[in-house]
Each structure stands twice: as C-alpha cells, then as structure tokens.
Amino acid sequence: MFPAAVDKVLGRLEEAGYEAYAVGGCVRDLLRGKSPDDWDMTTSARPEEVTALFAPHAVPTGLQHGTVTVRLEGQSFEVTTFRKDGAYTDARHPSTVTFSDSLREDLCRRDFTVNAMAMDRRGCLTDPFGGQEDLRQGILRCVGEGERRFSEDALRIMRGLRFAAVMNFTIEADTARSIRENRERLKNIAVERILTEMDKLLCGEGAGRVLLAYPEVFGVFLPELLPCVGFDQRSQYHCYTVWEHIVHSVEAIAPEPVLRWAMLLHDVGKPACFTVDEQGAGHFYGHDQVGGDMAADICRRMRMDKQRSARIELLVRRHGSALPDTKRGMLRLLNAIGEEALRQLIAVKRADNRAQAAQFRTRQRDLDRSEQLLEEVLAGQPCFDLHQLAVNGRDLMALGYEGRAIGEMLQMLLQKVWENELPNEREALLRWVEEQT
C-alpha cells in the first residue's frame, strides 16, 4: 500500500505503542489512483517521543505545532502529533496548539473532507467526514462550517479553488457560498502565497470552469479582471464577453504558468480602450499596449521574478501584432525576441483565435504558415542572437574596443550577418571591424 520508507516510519511508531497514520493529501491522492508527491504522517506520539524514537534521523522542524521531520532512506517525512488548534489571530496560523490523543479531533481541524482522511499501514481508512464519497462524486466540501474554516485561514479559499481546478471537482454549494462571502480575507494573505496557488490553479484541468464561476474572488487581488466580466465586445469576431473570451483562451493553451498567465492578462486592456463606430461595432484600438502596461504592473504586484514578468508582458504587448510573412521579417523578429518567446507568441495567438467566433477560427491556417516559415528560417541555421555570433566581446577588446562601444559593434555585426552582408566567420568579422577603425 505504501512505499517501504513510509511503512517503516509508521511501523516503528506502532511497534513503540503509538497510533500512526498517513494523513491528508497523500491519502487523497492514493485513493484517486495518483502517486503522492509527499507523505505526511500523524501520530499519538508527542514530538519529543518521535525525536527520541528516530534519533539521529529526526529534526525538530516545527515543535510548536508538533511536527518532527524524519529522514529515512534519502527521503524526508513530516510526522505531526495529533492536535487541536487554538484561535487563529493572523488569518493564517493558530496562536496556540494543544496536543491530543484523538485522531478524529486532529482530522476535524483540517480544511476539506478529501484532505481529512487517515490510513494506517494495513490500508485501514479513517474517514469521519465522508471524504472518500466526496472523492467518488468529485465534490470539494469544507470540514464543518466553511465560515469557520476560511476565517481561520484565508489561504484555504485559494487552496479550495486550486483543488477544484486541478482535480476538476465541483465545489459544494455551502462551501462555494463561504468562499465568496469570505473573499475579502484574501487581502490578509501574502501575494507570494496567492501566486503559488494561482500558478497551480491556472494549469489545472478545470481551470476554465473555476475562473468563470469565481471572478469576484480573483478580483480581490486582480481587480483589473473585474471590468472584463460581462463586457459585451459588440464584434462579429467574438461570440463571448471579454471575460468569457479570456477564460476560453486560457483553456486553449498548454498548461504552463507563463502561457496561462499571458492568456489570463492578454485582454485586460480592452475595457479601457473600447469604442463604438458609426455602425455600432465595437473596437479596442491599442488594447494590447494598454494591456502590456497593466500586465507589467500586475506581475510586479504579484512578486513574479523579473524574467517571467518580462516574458508575460512581451506576450501581452505583442499578441495583437501581425507575424512576419517573409524570411527576413521572421529573422528580424527572432533577433528581437528570441526563439522561445516567438514560439510562445505563436501559441498565444493560436489560443486567442480559438476563443473567437467559430467562423473566424480559420486564422489557424495563417499561424500554421507562420510556424512553417519559422522552421524554414531556423533550418538555415541563422545567426539571430549574440551567442551565435562567431566573435565576442573579448575579441573586440583585443582590437581596442571598450565599454559601450563593444556592445554597439557586436549588434552591428549581428545585423550584418543576419542580413547576409557578412558571413558568420570569425576572421571575416574581425577583418570588417578593423576596416572600420
């Protein structure tokens, strides 16, 4: 039932006279036929007893909460004593913890029924809140009252939405109501924690359904999304509102965080750019540039790293621009943004088009041709960035170049090469440089 190392930890605790169980997400995943990423365990043993039992392979990583990390066979396992939580004063953590002798008491403090199950090493399941049945039905339900669970720890709101998206589950009605009613509590949660949950949520199989159902929750930390909800585009190209189009475009692209964030933000600039012509048709001139500015601000606010932020901004800012239809134009774009970003841009434009009205999705053929053109350009082994240039800064320093002049000359050489004015050969390039001085 369990990996050998897990069985060994549980077995040693039981042999010493304690109750011991795998608990939480690992049990949930096991019952779903998934291989757990990690294994958490709960026991009647007190932290000092766990530490003594597994010394010298036990590390007291969270004694105030009853947690000891046991290292065995190259793996680490968190073993936590049965406990009751005191009041939650910071909307995240209990201010006090009381150790308990009751497994049920420990399980009743957990967030959702599917995470409130325990299993011993013989496969005997303890499931006091119907988590296994909720798993069978694909339902996410709070343990006890949702109001209490979310007021204790507001991050559970995002965890609930993330679980629903990743497992493609339906959130039970009372739990859904509590999520909406307590959404403002998310303002007390660090954006880094929210970003972690959003990355996983956006890449989930049921991401689109969750986004459509809970825009007001996402609007707490992404208020730029709210004007998109219900916004009629009044365009023959679109059969959806702006928000519906955004969500369908998220579903239409590969489940990778940068791509999914790019689709989530690609049209946030539309409401601010909306105009109506004399025929009553809607237009969004410049929305990609306005959206690029908004995306850059959102990425900074969400504390994304600079590389990811820059890529998302680039994709949002360029998603409305036409792709080159000549090899020289494609090579110029390659030089400007690089191969990876260009491939992502094509994927973004595909997803954008797939979320438009059905009769206009024929633009996929144009994107097929762009992709083919890119492959033809790459097959010619072009030199489109400085790393591929046959000379480097050290070569130019040897010829007397210094500071900014080195970078300027390298860029000039790169342009000469990809415009076929010079071969990408070290001697030829250096000879041309010497001729300029």
PDB file of C-alpha atoms in Angstrom, residues 28 111-115 138-142 149-150 153-172 175-176 179 186 197-198 201 206 209-210 214 217-218:
ATOM      1  CA  ARG A  28      -6.432  11.661  -1.038  1.00  0.00           C
ATOM      2  CA  ASP A 111      -9.781  22.196   5.592  1.00  0.00           C
ATOM      3  CA  PHE A 112     -11.704  19.892   3.238  1.00  0.00           C
ATOM      4  CA  THR A 113     -13.208  16.453   3.664  1.00  0.00           C
ATOM      5  CA  VAL A 114     -10.991  14.968   0.953  1.00  0.00           C
ATOM      6  CA  ASN A 115      -7.963  16.096   2.993  1.00  0.00           C
ATOM      7  CA  GLY A 138     -15.909  14.835  -7.454  1.00  0.00           C
ATOM      8  CA  ILE A 139     -17.066  17.249  -4.743  1.00  0.00           C
ATOM      9  CA  LEU A 140     -14.970  19.635  -2.657  1.00  0.00           C
ATOM     10  CA  ARG A 141     -16.567  20.324   0.739  1.00  0.00           C
ATOM     11  CA  CYS A 142     -15.332  22.014   3.896  1.00  0.00           C
ATOM     12  CA  ARG A 149     -12.521  27.190   8.059  1.00  0.00           C
ATOM     13  CA  PHE A 150     -11.932  30.308   5.935  1.00  0.00           C
ATOM     14  CA  ASP A 153      -7.001  30.538   7.382  1.00  0.00           C
ATOM     15  CA  ALA A 154      -7.957  32.670   4.385  1.00  0.00           C
ATOM     16  CA  LEU A 155      -5.449  30.900   2.146  1.00  0.00           C
ATOM     17  CA  ARG A 156      -7.872  27.958   2.235  1.00  0.00           C
ATOM     18  CA  ILE A 157     -10.036  29.990  -0.165  1.00  0.00           C
ATOM     19  CA  MET A 158      -7.307  29.781  -2.798  1.00  0.00           C
ATOM     20  CA  ARG A 159      -6.489  26.197  -1.895  1.00  0.00           C
ATOM     21  CA  GLY A 160     -10.124  25.288  -2.422  1.00  0.00           C
ATOM     22  CA  LEU A 161     -10.233  26.907  -5.849  1.00  0.00           C
ATOM     23  CA  ARG A 162      -6.916  25.315  -6.731  1.00  0.00           C
ATOM     24  CA  PHE A 163      -8.084  21.839  -5.668  1.00  0.00           C
ATOM     25  CA  ALA A 164     -11.268  22.296  -7.702  1.00  0.00           C
ATOM     26  CA  ALA A 165      -9.249  23.281 -10.789  1.00  0.00           C
ATOM     27  CA  VAL A 166      -6.513  20.652 -10.501  1.00  0.00           C
ATOM     28  CA  MET A 167      -8.839  17.756  -9.628  1.00  0.00           C
ATOM     29  CA  ASN A 168     -11.641  19.165 -11.825  1.00  0.00           C
ATOM     30  CA  PHE A 169     -14.051  18.948  -8.885  1.00  0.00           C
ATOM     31  CA  THR A 170     -17.290  20.815  -8.192  1.00  0.00           C
ATOM     32  CA  ILE A 171     -17.318  22.944  -5.049  1.00  0.00           C
ATOM     33  CA  GLU A 172     -20.271  22.097  -2.800  1.00  0.00           C
ATOM     34  CA  THR A 175     -18.551  25.845   0.626  1.00  0.00           C
ATOM     35  CA  ALA A 176     -18.854  27.917  -2.566  1.00  0.00           C
ATOM     36  CA  ILE A 179     -15.650  31.202  -0.435  1.00  0.00           C
ATOM     37  CA  LEU A 186      -7.501  37.246   0.927  1.00  0.00           C
ATOM     38  CA  GLU A 197      -1.820  28.760  -5.671  1.00  0.00           C
ATOM     39  CA  MET A 198      -2.660  30.657  -8.877  1.00  0.00           C
ATOM     40  CA  LEU A 201      -4.854  26.628 -10.419  1.00  0.00           C
ATOM     41  CA  GLY A 206     -10.767  22.520 -14.579  1.00  0.00           C
ATOM     42  CA  ARG A 209     -14.713  26.357 -15.048  1.00  0.00           C
ATOM     43  CA  VAL A 210     -13.287  27.777 -11.815  1.00  0.00           C
ATOM     44  CA  TYR A 214     -15.474  32.874  -9.213  1.00  0.00           C
ATOM     45  CA  VAL A 217     -12.766  36.131  -5.801  1.00  0.00           C
ATOM     46  CA  PHE A 218      -9.908  36.598  -8.264  1.00  0.00           C
TER      47      PHE A 218
END
